[in-house]
Each structure stands twice: as structure tokens, then as C-alpha cells.
Tab-separated table of C-alpha atoms and ligand atoms in Angstrom:
chain	number	residue	atom	x	y	z
A	1	MET	CA	35.943	37.780	59.738
A	2	THR	CA	34.121	35.223	58.278
A	3	ALA	CA	30.842	33.883	60.351
A	4	LYS	CA	30.613	29.915	60.461
A	5	ILE	CA	27.498	28.071	58.323
A	6	PRO	CA	24.626	27.120	60.907
A	7	VAL	CA	24.256	23.979	59.425
A	8	SER	CA	21.231	21.389	60.478
A	9	VAL	CA	21.632	17.216	60.968
A	10	LEU	CA	18.262	15.800	60.854
A	11	GLY	CA	18.801	11.605	62.356
A	12	ALA	CA	21.492	13.478	64.604
A	13	THR	CA	20.744	10.558	67.712
A	14	GLY	CA	21.636	7.442	65.643
A	15	THR	CA	24.992	6.486	64.669
A	16	VAL	CA	25.523	8.423	61.640
A	17	GLY	CA	24.432	11.018	62.970
A	18	GLN	CA	26.631	11.504	66.340
A	19	LYS	CA	29.700	11.272	64.012
A	20	PHE	CA	28.267	14.248	62.207
A	21	VAL	CA	27.584	16.047	65.366
A	22	ARG	CA	31.433	14.759	66.293
A	23	LEU	CA	32.573	15.453	63.354
A	24	LEU	CA	30.734	19.128	62.851
A	25	ALA	CA	31.961	20.306	67.088
A	26	ASP	CA	34.934	21.691	65.723
A	27	HIS	CA	34.611	22.169	61.856
A	28	PRO	CA	35.968	25.402	60.812
A	29	TRP	CA	33.128	26.807	58.136
A	30	PHE	CA	30.271	24.678	59.688
A	31	GLU	CA	28.457	25.235	63.259
A	32	ILE	CA	25.673	23.010	63.946
A	33	ALA	CA	22.552	25.266	64.745
A	34	ALA	CA	20.207	22.615	64.867
A	35	VAL	CA	19.233	18.359	65.691
A	36	ALA	CA	16.351	16.829	64.537
A	37	ALA	CA	15.722	13.459	65.386
A	38	SER	CA	11.744	11.021	65.059
A	39	SER	CA	8.765	12.284	67.296
A	40	ALA	CA	10.235	10.553	69.931
A	41	SER	CA	12.933	11.990	70.593
A	42	ALA	CA	11.743	15.709	69.552
A	43	GLY	CA	10.964	18.446	71.878
A	44	ARG	CA	14.153	17.357	75.111
A	45	PRO	CA	17.602	18.252	75.199
A	46	TYR	CA	19.894	16.501	72.765
A	47	GLY	CA	21.787	15.427	75.677
A	48	GLU	CA	19.450	13.841	77.475
A	49	VAL	CA	17.752	11.741	74.850
A	50	VAL	CA	20.326	10.658	72.552
A	51	ARG	CA	22.751	7.034	73.669
A	52	TRP	CA	26.261	8.953	73.247
A	53	ARG	CA	28.430	6.329	71.460
A	54	GLU	CA	31.019	8.385	70.184
A	55	THR	CA	34.619	8.717	72.181
A	56	VAL	CA	34.855	11.670	72.875
A	57	PRO	CA	32.159	13.616	75.291
A	58	LEU	CA	29.156	15.436	73.829
A	59	PRO	CA	29.465	19.231	73.271
A	60	ASP	CA	27.924	21.413	76.091
A	61	ARG	CA	26.248	23.567	73.366
A	62	VAL	CA	24.566	20.703	70.952
A	63	ALA	CA	24.198	18.932	74.450
A	64	ARG	CA	21.699	21.397	75.317
A	65	LEU	CA	20.251	22.118	71.731
A	66	THR	CA	15.930	20.497	72.120
A	67	VAL	CA	15.647	17.921	69.278
A	68	ALA	CA	13.469	19.565	66.648
A	69	GLU	CA	11.020	17.069	64.277
A	70	CYS	CA	12.643	16.559	61.675
A	71	VAL	CA	10.126	18.929	59.447
A	72	PRO	CA	11.162	21.989	57.934
A	73	PRO	CA	12.786	24.748	57.964
A	74	LEU	CA	15.743	23.911	59.701
A	75	ALA	CA	18.624	26.709	60.743
A	76	GLY	CA	21.038	27.482	58.181
A	77	PRO	CA	21.806	26.440	54.329
A	78	ILE	CA	22.751	23.108	54.612
A	79	ALA	CA	20.850	19.856	56.064
A	80	PHE	CA	23.082	16.524	57.111
A	81	SER	CA	20.441	13.622	56.180
A	82	ALA	CA	21.738	10.413	58.709
A	83	LEU	CA	18.076	9.362	58.788
A	84	ASP	CA	16.634	5.757	58.752
A	85	ALA	CA	15.714	5.000	55.532
A	86	ASP	CA	12.449	4.391	56.025
A	87	VAL	CA	11.892	7.766	56.604
A	88	ALA	CA	13.807	9.491	54.639
A	89	GLY	CA	12.549	9.305	50.530
A	90	PRO	CA	9.956	12.254	52.420
A	91	ILE	CA	11.993	14.379	54.384
A	92	GLU	CA	15.113	15.109	52.276
A	93	GLN	CA	12.195	15.763	49.767
A	94	ALA	CA	10.654	18.766	51.829
A	95	PHE	CA	13.568	20.208	53.145
A	96	ALA	CA	14.912	20.431	49.951
A	97	ARG	CA	11.621	22.036	48.362
A	98	ALA	CA	12.229	24.656	51.497
A	99	GLY	CA	15.759	25.549	50.147
A	100	ALA	CA	17.975	23.642	52.290
A	101	TYR	CA	20.736	21.410	50.661
A	102	VAL	CA	20.161	18.012	51.882
A	103	VAL	CA	23.427	15.374	51.797
A	104	SER	CA	21.860	11.918	52.532
A	105	ASN	CA	23.107	9.062	53.731
A	106	ALA	CA	19.649	7.225	53.218
A	107	ARG	CA	20.746	4.929	49.821
A	108	ASN	CA	16.260	6.100	48.544
A	109	HIS	CA	17.707	9.290	46.446
A	110	ARG	CA	21.064	7.863	45.965
A	111	MET	CA	19.758	5.904	42.304
A	112	ASP	CA	18.194	9.317	40.641
A	113	PRO	CA	18.756	10.277	37.467
A	114	ASP	CA	19.158	13.872	38.835
A	115	VAL	CA	20.425	13.164	42.392
A	116	PRO	CA	24.548	13.480	42.688
A	117	LEU	CA	26.086	9.940	43.811
A	118	LEU	CA	29.546	11.592	44.650
A	119	ILE	CA	33.276	10.621	46.519
A	120	PRO	CA	34.020	13.949	45.803
A	121	GLU	CA	37.950	12.870	45.208
A	122	ALA	CA	36.239	10.729	41.969
A	123	ASN	CA	33.545	12.313	40.870
A	124	ALA	CA	33.088	16.062	42.159
A	125	ASP	CA	32.317	16.800	38.171
A	126	HIS	CA	28.857	15.484	38.761
A	127	LEU	CA	28.105	18.266	41.387
A	128	ALA	CA	26.630	19.708	38.352
A	129	LEU	CA	23.527	17.321	38.160
A	130	ILE	CA	22.347	19.692	41.223
A	131	ASP	CA	21.164	22.683	38.410
A	132	ARG	CA	19.575	19.961	36.330
A	133	GLN	CA	17.766	18.732	39.745
A	134	ARG	CA	16.470	22.458	40.798
A	135	THR	CA	15.870	22.800	37.445
A	136	VAL	CA	13.349	19.858	36.271
A	137	ARG	CA	12.386	19.511	39.610
A	138	GLY	CA	11.534	23.484	40.327
A	139	TRP	CA	13.213	23.083	44.065
A	140	PRO	CA	15.281	26.542	45.712
A	141	GLY	CA	16.978	23.883	46.803
A	142	ALA	CA	18.701	20.036	46.459
A	143	ILE	CA	19.521	16.520	47.693
A	144	LEU	CA	23.283	15.011	47.071
A	145	THR	CA	24.224	11.673	48.791
A	146	ASN	CA	27.211	9.611	49.844
A	147	PRO	CA	27.341	6.580	48.507
A	148	ASN	CA	26.443	3.414	50.529
A	149	CYS	CA	29.086	2.548	53.378
A	150	SER	CA	31.564	-0.421	51.978
A	151	THR	CA	30.477	1.482	47.606
A	152	ALA	CA	32.283	3.694	49.175
A	153	ALA	CA	35.687	2.840	50.298
A	154	LEU	CA	35.758	-0.094	46.982
A	155	THR	CA	34.911	3.372	44.846
A	156	LEU	CA	37.882	5.288	45.908
A	157	ALA	CA	40.120	2.651	45.449
A	158	LEU	CA	39.095	1.990	42.507
A	159	ALA	CA	38.698	4.705	40.708
A	160	PRO	CA	42.691	5.602	39.604
A	161	LEU	CA	42.357	2.251	38.624
A	162	HIS	CA	39.518	2.547	36.682
A	163	ARG	CA	41.059	5.654	35.442
A	164	ALA	CA	44.595	4.195	34.342
A	165	PHE	CA	43.745	0.988	33.077
A	166	GLY	CA	39.978	0.565	33.065
A	167	VAL	CA	38.320	-2.190	35.258
A	168	GLU	CA	36.096	-4.798	33.176
A	169	LYS	CA	34.903	-6.802	35.426
A	170	LEU	CA	35.249	-7.342	39.248
A	171	PHE	CA	34.886	-9.545	42.607
A	172	VAL	CA	34.405	-8.605	45.655
A	173	SER	CA	33.905	-10.132	49.143
A	174	THR	CA	33.367	-8.283	53.008
A	175	MET	CA	33.793	-8.126	56.115
A	176	GLN	CA	31.581	-5.074	57.114
A	177	ALA	CA	31.733	-3.732	60.730
A	178	THR	CA	28.561	-3.842	63.416
A	179	SER	CA	28.249	0.090	63.442
A	180	GLY	CA	27.051	-0.256	59.810
A	181	ALA	CA	23.704	-1.406	60.512
A	182	GLY	CA	23.204	1.280	62.857
A	183	TYR	CA	22.589	1.508	66.434
A	184	PRO	CA	21.461	-0.931	68.197
A	185	GLY	CA	22.212	-2.985	65.448
A	186	VAL	CA	22.805	-6.938	65.785
A	187	SER	CA	22.428	-7.847	68.817
A	188	SER	CA	25.319	-9.252	70.546
A	189	LEU	CA	23.760	-12.922	70.582
A	190	ASP	CA	23.506	-12.675	66.751
A	191	ILE	CA	27.101	-11.667	65.869
A	192	LEU	CA	29.597	-12.729	68.350
A	193	GLY	CA	31.617	-15.330	67.186
A	194	ASN	CA	30.141	-15.424	64.674
A	195	VAL	CA	29.777	-14.422	60.867
A	196	ILE	CA	26.406	-13.536	59.070
A	197	PRO	CA	26.672	-13.741	55.394
A	198	HIS	CA	23.902	-11.809	54.049
A	199	ILE	CA	23.411	-7.684	54.610
A	200	ASP	CA	19.653	-7.237	53.120
A	201	GLY	CA	19.914	-5.338	49.484
A	202	GLU	CA	23.722	-4.526	50.341
A	203	GLU	CA	25.057	-6.890	47.277
A	204	GLU	CA	22.762	-4.944	44.788
A	205	LYS	CA	23.693	-1.187	46.109
A	206	MET	CA	27.183	-2.302	45.529
A	207	GLU	CA	26.668	-3.111	42.332
A	208	ARG	CA	24.728	-0.065	40.279
A	209	GLU	CA	26.076	2.166	43.415
A	210	SER	CA	30.545	1.844	42.083
A	211	ARG	CA	29.071	2.063	38.641
A	212	LYS	CA	27.500	5.150	38.471
A	213	ILE	CA	30.092	6.788	40.823
A	214	LEU	CA	32.300	5.870	38.816
A	215	GLY	CA	30.181	7.462	34.783
A	216	ALA	CA	30.289	9.763	32.867
A	217	LEU	CA	28.565	12.832	33.611
A	218	GLY	CA	26.965	13.216	29.709
A	219	GLU	CA	24.217	15.261	28.569
A	220	ALA	CA	21.574	13.356	29.740
A	221	GLY	CA	22.862	11.901	33.036
A	222	VAL	CA	25.598	9.852	34.196
A	223	GLU	CA	26.387	7.161	32.563
A	224	PRO	CA	27.350	4.158	34.902
A	225	ALA	CA	30.590	2.645	34.124
A	226	ALA	CA	30.659	-0.444	31.685
A	227	PHE	CA	31.887	-3.411	34.088
A	228	ALA	CA	30.021	-5.843	36.291
A	229	VAL	CA	30.483	-6.738	40.167
A	230	SER	CA	30.444	-9.769	41.906
A	231	ALA	CA	29.220	-8.673	45.125
A	232	HIS	CA	29.097	-11.137	48.358
A	233	THR	CA	28.711	-9.244	51.557
A	234	ASN	CA	28.875	-9.839	55.407
A	235	ARG	CA	28.953	-9.148	58.091
A	236	VAL	CA	31.393	-9.592	61.185
A	237	ALA	CA	32.495	-8.849	64.800
A	238	VAL	CA	33.982	-5.997	64.842
A	239	ILE	CA	32.997	-2.724	66.046
A	240	ASP	CA	34.405	-0.647	63.117
A	241	GLY	CA	35.667	-0.652	60.071
A	242	HIS	CA	34.638	-2.427	56.730
A	243	LEU	CA	37.258	-4.886	54.915
A	244	GLU	CA	36.780	-6.163	51.274
A	245	THR	CA	39.443	-7.907	49.746
A	246	VAL	CA	38.826	-7.759	45.461
A	247	SER	CA	39.640	-8.986	42.338
A	248	VAL	CA	39.739	-7.259	39.854
A	249	GLY	CA	40.068	-7.683	35.302
A	250	PHE	CA	41.150	-4.129	33.876
A	251	ARG	CA	40.573	-3.910	30.233
A	252	ARG	CA	44.636	-2.824	29.848
A	253	ARG	CA	46.271	-5.727	31.120
A	254	ALA	CA	48.471	-3.850	34.991
A	255	THR	CA	50.969	-5.604	37.086
A	256	PRO	CA	51.326	-4.997	40.942
A	257	GLU	CA	53.537	-2.501	40.511
A	258	GLU	CA	51.933	-0.448	37.794
A	259	ALA	CA	48.916	-0.440	40.141
A	260	VAL	CA	50.762	0.578	43.149
A	261	ASN	CA	52.211	3.338	41.263
A	262	VAL	CA	48.228	4.972	40.210
A	263	LEU	CA	47.428	4.714	43.829
A	264	ARG	CA	49.921	6.211	45.691
A	265	GLU	CA	49.929	8.861	42.212
A	266	PHE	CA	46.977	9.506	43.424
A	267	ALA	CA	45.490	13.005	44.870
A	268	ALA	CA	41.781	14.410	44.487
A	269	PRO	CA	41.165	17.672	41.763
A	270	ALA	CA	42.495	21.029	43.432
A	271	CYS	CA	39.204	22.053	44.325
A	272	VAL	CA	38.514	18.819	46.251
A	273	ALA	CA	42.237	18.537	47.758
A	274	ASP	CA	42.125	21.381	49.468
A	275	LEU	CA	38.813	20.856	51.681
A	276	PRO	CA	39.276	20.878	55.265
A	277	SER	CA	38.236	16.830	55.070
A	278	SER	CA	40.033	15.869	52.264
A	279	PRO	CA	42.658	13.321	52.883
A	280	ARG	CA	47.164	13.560	52.001
A	281	PRO	CA	46.785	11.232	50.213
A	282	PRO	CA	42.932	10.251	49.837
A	283	VAL	CA	44.389	6.152	49.447
A	284	GLU	CA	47.093	4.269	51.420
A	285	VAL	CA	48.787	2.049	50.177
A	286	ASP	CA	50.597	-0.658	52.691
A	287	LEU	CA	52.589	-3.463	51.889
A	288	ARG	CA	52.622	-5.414	54.640
A	289	PRO	CA	51.802	-9.019	54.269
A	290	ASP	CA	49.204	-8.203	56.650
A	291	ARG	CA	47.689	-5.168	56.885
A	292	PRO	CA	45.008	-2.832	56.804
A	293	GLN	CA	43.777	-4.151	59.131
A	294	PRO	CA	40.662	-2.300	61.034
A	295	ARG	CA	42.441	-2.130	64.505
A	296	LEU	CA	45.301	-0.831	63.260
A	297	ASP	CA	44.630	0.751	60.222
A	298	LEU	CA	40.899	2.564	60.409
A	299	GLU	CA	42.056	6.191	61.426
A	300	ARG	CA	43.948	7.145	58.470
A	301	GLY	CA	43.285	10.599	56.532
A	302	ARG	CA	41.588	11.356	60.644
A	303	GLY	CA	39.117	8.248	59.061
A	304	MET	CA	38.672	9.615	55.401
A	305	ALA	CA	41.763	7.780	53.601
A	306	VAL	CA	41.228	4.547	52.188
A	307	THR	CA	43.806	1.857	52.804
A	308	VAL	CA	44.659	-0.923	50.338
A	309	GLY	CA	47.372	-3.818	49.893
A	310	ARG	CA	47.727	-6.893	49.250
A	311	ILE	CA	47.899	-6.498	45.896
A	312	ARG	CA	49.105	-9.670	43.789
A	313	PRO	CA	48.255	-10.880	40.850
A	314	CYS	CA	45.015	-12.709	40.503
A	315	PRO	CA	45.237	-16.218	38.111
A	316	VAL	CA	41.678	-15.614	37.335
A	317	LEU	CA	40.971	-12.087	37.080
A	318	ASP	CA	43.533	-9.678	37.172
A	319	LEU	CA	45.171	-8.566	40.408
A	320	ARG	CA	44.126	-9.459	43.796
A	321	LEU	CA	44.064	-6.700	46.752
A	322	VAL	CA	42.635	-5.457	50.348
A	323	LEU	CA	40.851	-2.748	51.251
A	324	LEU	CA	39.804	-1.316	54.784
A	325	GLY	CA	37.534	2.558	55.262
A	326	HIS	CA	35.855	3.800	57.669
A	327	ASN	CA	32.460	2.940	57.211
A	328	THR	CA	30.786	5.671	59.700
A	329	ILE	CA	33.519	8.300	58.450
A	330	ARG	CA	34.797	7.643	54.753
A	331	GLY	CA	31.389	5.764	53.920
A	332	ALA	CA	29.134	8.757	55.717
A	333	ALA	CA	29.760	11.305	57.607
A	334	GLY	CA	33.503	12.003	56.881
A	335	GLN	CA	32.306	11.955	53.372
A	336	GLY	CA	29.517	14.215	54.011
A	337	VAL	CA	31.023	16.758	55.626
A	338	GLN	CA	33.072	16.587	52.334
A	339	ILE	CA	30.379	17.217	50.036
A	340	ALA	CA	29.261	20.060	51.855
A	341	GLU	CA	33.096	21.674	51.601
A	342	LEU	CA	32.543	20.436	47.811
A	343	LEU	CA	29.422	22.978	47.734
A	344	VAL	CA	31.231	25.847	49.946
A	345	ALA	CA	34.372	25.280	47.741
A	346	ASP	CA	31.794	25.477	44.624
A	347	GLY	CA	30.321	29.337	45.615
A	348	ARG	CA	26.941	27.624	46.411
A	349	VAL	CA	26.488	27.809	50.024
A	350	GLY	CA	28.220	31.354	50.701
A	351	ARG	CA	30.807	31.819	54.076
A	352	ASP	CA	29.889	35.047	54.102
A	353	ARG	CA	26.940	35.988	56.890
B	401	NAP	N1	25.833	2.915	59.938
B	401	NAP	C1	26.274	3.320	58.677
B	401	NAP	O1	27.719	2.916	58.532
B	401	NAP	C2	25.888	3.817	57.689
B	401	NAP	C3	26.981	3.777	56.778
B	401	NAP	C4	25.701	4.823	55.205
B	401	NAP	C5	25.140	5.081	55.388
B	401	NAP	N2	23.874	4.900	56.860
B	401	NAP	C6	23.096	5.116	56.097
B	401	NAP	O2	22.768	6.161	57.233
B	401	NAP	C7	21.097	6.804	57.867
B	401	NAP	C8	21.430	6.536	59.296
B	401	NAP	O3	21.769	4.751	59.741
B	401	NAP	P1	22.476	5.031	60.969
B	401	NAP	O4	23.353	3.661	61.358
B	401	NAP	O5	22.648	6.282	61.897
B	401	NAP	O6	21.254	4.851	61.613
B	401	NAP	P2	20.317	4.760	63.455
B	401	NAP	O7	21.085	4.928	64.509
B	401	NAP	O8	19.337	3.776	63.638
B	401	NAP	O9	19.639	6.143	63.460
B	401	NAP	C9	18.658	6.199	62.799
B	401	NAP	C10	18.274	8.461	62.960
B	401	NAP	O10	16.921	8.323	62.252
B	401	NAP	C11	15.822	8.878	63.032
B	401	NAP	N3	14.833	8.089	62.738
B	401	NAP	C12	13.878	6.706	62.941
B	401	NAP	N4	12.751	7.611	62.552
B	401	NAP	C13	12.281	8.590	61.981
B	401	NAP	C14	11.214	8.970	62.255
B	401	NAP	N5	9.790	8.848	61.308
B	401	NAP	N6	11.152	11.111	61.760
B	401	NAP	C15	12.269	11.038	61.704
B	401	NAP	N7	13.985	10.879	62.180
B	401	NAP	C16	13.408	8.999	62.267
B	401	NAP	C17	16.064	8.339	64.637
B	401	NAP	O11	15.398	9.018	65.268
B	401	NAP	P3	15.389	8.351	67.092
B	401	NAP	O12	16.824	8.321	68.660
B	401	NAP	O13	14.413	9.885	67.366
B	401	NAP	O14	14.538	7.881	66.843
B	401	NAP	C18	17.881	8.999	64.506
B	401	NAP	O15	18.521	9.265	64.502
B	401	NAP	C19	20.729	4.991	56.822
B	401	NAP	O16	20.319	5.949	55.986
B	401	NAP	C20	21.528	4.089	56.492
B	401	NAP	O17	21.490	3.077	55.684
B	401	NAP	C21	24.558	4.031	57.622
């Protein structure tokens, strides 16, 4: 009989933390054993302090857990971090030093040369960086990171195209949901009936993280992919789901039909395809002229699939397309859970107790 693996959620009261709680509530391999947040929330039952924003009831068992301070050790070998970036750095390091695998959604360690920045379908081999990290830093645990939410959707869709045709340059403009700013996020008076053409630090994150994710793992770490990215990021009055319009130029010219075929044939490596959170397929192509749309297409693959449409020639670069990804599932908690599943499938965390 295999017992479930106890796990902790840091920043469990926030937007991403709540999504972790929801996704882990009935997970086949993991069981929430601890929830932690700031000292303002600690010491009280989770059900009392959380402003639960999910559309399913808060599970009773988790509601009764007492919120802990974000201080190691907490229960289990895996700590999911949904911490605010202002505080995530030293807390995540302390947990890794204490022996935990920290799966982080914060930006703090994403670009560290010994920290993997993972989209399992695209770069599961980068997981090997944690061996170097543990040696260099002398930690029994390790930090693994999820990309920024808009980068996650973009890069999953680009991964098969990059492999087939070699991305050379790309222009991306985003329409990003308000939940991407956490809770309570952007004031309703600022966003309703409006578009805000600035998200602090987001364009830089898209430009550098996409190149690390699609880069090649070598002796010296990850050699970033050699393409140029021009990102324009905008906040729009959508609750969940980031829509992105992309123009892309390739080293080897591609027709729309070739790109459609490559995207439709894209499959995760076997070690990833069988994970409980992995969608099949990871990229859905929808060629109806007015798709994808956040309200209609966001739940594909239980929020883990990216939908790509409007694949057509571009008069400036080679191709144009539109893509949609769920910012708190593929762009945060869902993929965080998938990364933890990869740790288990890779034999780094045991399922037997
Ligand atoms: N929202 C998204 O779509 C998204 C996507 C990808 C990545 N991310 C990243 O994920 C992280 C969480 O984002 P979010 O949107 O969930 O933010 P959020 O709603 O503002 O939640 C922040 C969490 O951090 C906790 N926290 C704040 N200060 C703390 C402290 N001093 N010590 C311990 N815990 C503290 C909060 O606890 P209290 O409730 O006790 O204050 C809360 O649980 C951020 O790094 C963000 O950039 C977010």
C-alpha cells in the first residue's frame, strides 16, 4: 500500500496558494500536511484567515489546519512556495537548507545558474541542475522554479516550434488577467472599462525566462536560446487567463500548415506525459477564427493545456498566432504540482513510507 506524500504550502492564503490548496485537495500522490503564511495569519485556523476565492468549497480538513509561520521544518519533503517575491528569497533558501524540495512560483531564484526553471513538457532534463545546486550550495534540499505566468504559456506553445524551426526573433503582446496580480490586486476602479499598459518587471521576465527555458543544458549550466524577444505586457479586465498575440520569425521558414502539424504532434516525453497533472495534449490547436478566448477555452486540459489559434502568415516575421494559458494553473500552481510529480517520477522523492 502506498501512502500519500505529505506536503506544505507556503503563502497558502494568497491567490496562487489557494489554487495549490484546491489542486492538492484530492491529489492521488500528495496530501497537504501544513499551510503557512505571514505572521499576521499564523496561529489561526486556515479556514478563518483565508479569503477563499476558489469556486469549490474549501476542504474541511485543510480549513481546520492551523496556519504556521514560514519557518522550517514543516511537514513533508516538498514545500510549494506561493510567497510574495518581497519575502520569498530567504524563506525558500531556509527550507532548501533544511532539506526540503522547494517548488517556487516567485521570481527570486528563477535566473540563478544552478536553479532549474521548468516547463516539464519542454525541458524536464533541466531538473538535473538541482544536483549541481545541492553540491555548490551544500544543501540537502533544492529550489526548483516555475516561470512567470505569461512566460509559461508562451514558452509551452513555442517549445515544439523552436525544436522544429528554430525561433530567431519574436514579438509578443499580452492581455493579462487581474488574478495575475494576486489578491486583492488591481483596484476595480483602475481596471474596469480600462486597459493598463504596464505590468512591473513583466516584459523583462518574459524576455529572459523564455530564453532560459528553451536553452540547452550543458556542462556549465543552461546556455540560453539565441533568440530576441520583444514583449509588451498589458493588464485587462479579465479575471483568469492570459491571452497573447505573437509574431515569430524562424531560422527555417515555416508555413502555417507546418506549424499546425508540429503543434498538434507535440507530446511530452514519457516521463512527463504520464504524470497526473500533465494534459494530453499539452498544446491544443483551435483554428476557428475567433478562438482562443479566456471565457471559453481556459479550462482545457484542466487549465494545464495552452490553446493556440489564428496561425497565419506574418508580413513582417514568418508567422502570427494567438495563444491562451491559465495564469494560476499552467502559469503557477498547476505546473508547480506537475514539477513535484516529476520529482517523484524521477525517484528523488519516495512514495513509500
Ligand atoms: N497570481 C498569479 O497568476 C501568479 C502567477 C505566477 C507566479 N506568481 C507569483 O506567485 C507568488 C504569489 O502570488 P499571489 O498572486 O498568490 O500573491 P498574493 O495573493 O499576494 O499572496 C501572497 C502570499 O504571501 C504571503 N506572505 C506575504 N508576506 C509574507 C511574509 N512576510 N512571510 C510569509 N508569508 C508572507 C501572504 O500571506 P498573508 O495572507 O498572511 O499576508 C500570501 O499567502 C508571487 O511571487 C507571484 O509573483 C503569481
